[in-house]
PDB file of C-alpha atoms in Angstrom:
ATOM      1  CA  MET A   1    -115.934  93.118  17.343  1.00 47.00           C
ATOM      2  CA  ASN A   2    -112.765  94.484  15.788  1.00 50.00           C
ATOM      3  CA  LYS A   3    -110.418  95.618  18.550  1.00 50.00           C
ATOM      4  CA  ASP A   4    -109.296  98.562  16.373  1.00 51.00           C
ATOM      5  CA  PHE A   5    -112.846  99.926  16.274  1.00 47.00           C
ATOM      6  CA  LYS A   6    -113.237 102.740  18.757  1.00 51.00           C
ATOM      7  CA  LYS A   7    -116.590 104.028  19.855  1.00 53.00           C
ATOM      8  CA  ASP A   8    -115.868 107.687  20.260  1.00 51.00           C
ATOM      9  CA  GLU A   9    -117.241 110.914  18.870  1.00 50.00           C
ATOM     10  CA  ASN A  10    -114.418 111.193  16.321  1.00 52.00           C
ATOM     11  CA  PHE A  11    -115.420 107.977  14.559  1.00 50.00           C
ATOM     12  CA  PHE A  12    -118.591 109.489  13.114  1.00 58.00           C
ATOM     13  CA  LEU A  13    -118.556 112.173  10.447  1.00 65.00           C
ATOM     14  CA  ASN A  14    -121.382 114.071  12.095  1.00 64.00           C
ATOM     15  CA  LYS A  15    -121.246 114.372  15.868  1.00 69.00           C
ATOM     16  CA  HIS A  16    -124.911 115.359  16.145  1.00 72.00           C
ATOM     17  CA  PRO A  17    -128.112 113.488  15.331  1.00 81.00           C
ATOM     18  CA  LEU A  18    -129.249 114.111  11.768  1.00 83.00           C
ATOM     19  CA  ASP A  19    -132.402 116.160  11.317  1.00 88.00           C
ATOM     20  CA  GLU A  20    -135.150 115.024   8.958  1.00 92.00           C
ATOM     21  CA  GLU A  21    -134.237 117.471   6.172  1.00 91.00           C
ATOM     22  CA  THR A  22    -130.591 116.375   6.177  1.00 87.00           C
ATOM     23  CA  LEU A  23    -131.621 112.713   6.160  1.00 90.00           C
ATOM     24  CA  PHE A  24    -133.921 113.346   3.221  1.00 92.00           C
ATOM     25  CA  LEU A  25    -131.268 115.238   1.226  1.00 89.00           C
ATOM     26  CA  VAL A  26    -128.629 112.563   1.849  1.00 89.00           C
ATOM     27  CA  SER A  27    -131.027 109.806   0.790  1.00 92.00           C
ATOM     28  CA  GLN A  28    -132.002 111.773  -2.344  1.00 92.00           C
ATOM     29  CA  THR A  29    -128.338 112.212  -3.216  1.00 90.00           C
ATOM     30  CA  PHE A  30    -127.755 108.475  -2.980  1.00 92.00           C
ATOM     31  CA  LYS A  31    -130.943 107.930  -4.968  1.00 92.00           C
ATOM     32  CA  ALA A  32    -129.508 110.167  -7.689  1.00 91.00           C
ATOM     33  CA  LEU A  33    -126.305 108.133  -7.699  1.00 91.00           C
ATOM     34  CA  SER A  34    -128.178 104.818  -7.765  1.00 93.00           C
ATOM     35  CA  ASP A  35    -129.492 105.236 -11.313  1.00 95.00           C
ATOM     36  CA  PRO A  36    -127.216 104.103 -14.186  1.00 95.00           C
ATOM     37  CA  THR A  37    -128.480 106.821 -16.546  1.00 96.00           C
ATOM     38  CA  ARG A  38    -127.812 109.571 -14.034  1.00 96.00           C
ATOM     39  CA  ILE A  39    -124.357 108.146 -13.320  1.00 95.00           C
ATOM     40  CA  ARG A  40    -123.579 108.197 -17.038  1.00 96.00           C
ATOM     41  CA  ILE A  41    -124.784 111.806 -17.302  1.00 97.00           C
ATOM     42  CA  LEU A  42    -122.773 112.934 -14.272  1.00 96.00           C
ATOM     43  CA  ASN A  43    -119.711 111.114 -15.562  1.00 94.00           C
ATOM     44  CA  LEU A  44    -119.870 113.080 -18.823  1.00 96.00           C
ATOM     45  CA  LEU A  45    -120.478 116.336 -16.969  1.00 96.00           C
ATOM     46  CA  CYS A  46    -117.390 115.696 -14.823  1.00 93.00           C
ATOM     47  CA  ILE A  47    -115.367 116.088 -18.008  1.00 92.00           C
ATOM     48  CA  ALA A  48    -117.107 119.037 -19.687  1.00 96.00           C
ATOM     49  CA  GLU A  49    -120.394 120.836 -20.057  1.00 97.00           C
ATOM     50  CA  HIS A  50    -122.867 119.457 -22.577  1.00 98.00           C
ATOM     51  CA  SER A  51    -126.191 120.411 -24.089  1.00 97.00           C
ATOM     52  CA  VAL A  52    -129.171 118.096 -23.716  1.00 96.00           C
ATOM     53  CA  ASN A  53    -128.783 117.099 -27.382  1.00 96.00           C
ATOM     54  CA  GLU A  54    -125.104 116.286 -26.925  1.00 98.00           C
ATOM     55  CA  LEU A  55    -125.832 114.160 -23.870  1.00 98.00           C
ATOM     56  CA  ALA A  56    -128.681 112.366 -25.633  1.00 98.00           C
ATOM     57  CA  GLU A  57    -126.471 111.616 -28.624  1.00 98.00           C
ATOM     58  CA  LYS A  58    -123.462 110.447 -26.588  1.00 97.00           C
ATOM     59  CA  LEU A  59    -125.623 108.257 -24.355  1.00 97.00           C
ATOM     60  CA  ASP A  60    -127.891 107.016 -27.171  1.00 97.00           C
ATOM     61  CA  LEU A  61    -130.967 108.162 -25.252  1.00 97.00           C
ATOM     62  CA  GLY A  62    -134.010 110.227 -26.073  1.00 97.00           C
ATOM     63  CA  GLN A  63    -133.880 113.940 -25.437  1.00 96.00           C
ATOM     64  CA  SER A  64    -136.895 113.745 -23.105  1.00 96.00           C
ATOM     65  CA  THR A  65    -135.204 111.007 -21.039  1.00 96.00           C
ATOM     66  CA  VAL A  66    -132.072 113.106 -20.624  1.00 97.00           C
ATOM     67  CA  SER A  67    -134.104 116.226 -19.804  1.00 96.00           C
ATOM     68  CA  HIS A  68    -136.063 114.341 -17.156  1.00 96.00           C
ATOM     69  CA  GLN A  69    -132.863 113.079 -15.495  1.00 97.00           C
ATOM     70  CA  LEU A  70    -131.222 116.502 -15.656  1.00 97.00           C
ATOM     71  CA  ARG A  71    -134.269 118.061 -13.985  1.00 96.00           C
ATOM     72  CA  PHE A  72    -133.917 115.594 -11.103  1.00 95.00           C
ATOM     73  CA  LEU A  73    -130.165 116.287 -10.797  1.00 96.00           C
ATOM     74  CA  LYS A  74    -130.738 120.058 -10.941  1.00 96.00           C
ATOM     75  CA  GLN A  75    -133.307 119.911  -8.120  1.00 94.00           C
ATOM     76  CA  LEU A  76    -130.606 118.343  -5.953  1.00 92.00           C
ATOM     77  CA  ARG A  77    -128.095 121.007  -7.058  1.00 93.00           C
ATOM     78  CA  LEU A  78    -125.821 118.365  -8.564  1.00 95.00           C
ATOM     79  CA  VAL A  79    -125.876 120.044 -11.984  1.00 97.00           C
ATOM     80  CA  LYS A  80    -126.394 123.598 -13.180  1.00 97.00           C
ATOM     81  CA  TYR A  81    -126.975 125.128 -16.581  1.00 97.00           C
ATOM     82  CA  ARG A  82    -126.244 128.206 -18.594  1.00 96.00           C
ATOM     83  CA  ARG A  83    -128.294 129.445 -21.508  1.00 95.00           C
ATOM     84  CA  ALA A  84    -126.756 130.317 -24.877  1.00 95.00           C
ATOM     85  CA  GLY A  85    -129.562 131.463 -27.137  1.00 95.00           C
ATOM     86  CA  THR A  86    -132.130 128.668 -27.061  1.00 94.00           C
ATOM     87  CA  THR A  87    -129.651 125.997 -25.934  1.00 94.00           C
ATOM     88  CA  LEU A  88    -129.058 124.986 -22.327  1.00 95.00           C
ATOM     89  CA  TYR A  89    -125.573 123.757 -21.444  1.00 97.00           C
ATOM     90  CA  TYR A  90    -125.325 121.613 -18.317  1.00 98.00           C
ATOM     91  CA  SER A  91    -122.282 121.228 -16.088  1.00 97.00           C
ATOM     92  CA  LYS A  92    -121.448 119.832 -12.665  1.00 95.00           C
ATOM     93  CA  ASP A  93    -122.524 121.951  -9.729  1.00 95.00           C
ATOM     94  CA  ASP A  94    -121.107 120.081  -6.758  1.00 84.00           C
ATOM     95  CA  ASP A  95    -117.524 118.860  -6.547  1.00 89.00           C
ATOM     96  CA  HIS A  96    -118.290 116.894  -3.362  1.00 89.00           C
ATOM     97  CA  ILE A  97    -120.725 114.659  -5.213  1.00 88.00           C
ATOM     98  CA  MET A  98    -118.440 114.353  -8.208  1.00 90.00           C
ATOM     99  CA  ASN A  99    -115.650 113.224  -5.875  1.00 92.00           C
ATOM    100  CA  LEU A 100    -118.011 110.702  -4.294  1.00 91.00           C
ATOM    101  CA  LEU A 101    -118.993 109.423  -7.744  1.00 90.00           C
ATOM    102  CA  ASN A 102    -115.350 109.243  -8.783  1.00 91.00           C
ATOM    103  CA  GLN A 103    -114.465 107.247  -5.671  1.00 91.00           C
ATOM    104  CA  ALA A 104    -117.351 104.852  -6.299  1.00 91.00           C
ATOM    105  CA  ILE A 105    -116.182 104.320  -9.893  1.00 90.00           C
ATOM    106  CA  GLU A 106    -112.598 103.748  -8.727  1.00 91.00           C
ATOM    107  CA  HIS A 107    -113.851 101.278  -6.117  1.00 91.00           C
ATOM    108  CA  ALA A 108    -115.931  99.417  -8.710  1.00 91.00           C
ATOM    109  CA  THR A 109    -113.019  99.163 -11.164  1.00 92.00           C
ATOM    110  CA  HIS A 110    -110.380  98.310  -8.557  1.00 85.00           C
ATOM    111  CA  ASN A 111    -109.015  94.773  -8.944  1.00 72.00           C
TER     112      ASN A 111
END
């Protein structure tokens, strides 16, 4: 065992046992971030809001595929939308998750 590792209450982010709802939400968040299509969508939404059509075009995906992924991300409150006429514009809804995604991308591209 690493001698620098200390078993104390300050080592853990959460000092209390996790309840079932929190465990489920955390696992769903990581599930959302485990899909390449959802990562690509979130990456674009980190930069600016986009309509479903714009996302589909930029990602070379079908509109129904993008809509399905956005629905999943919206249920987790990772994205939100605003309506302009008949068009929905999606944007990021949670900076914590976007920071986590950004750190994962930086880690993956770090040499």
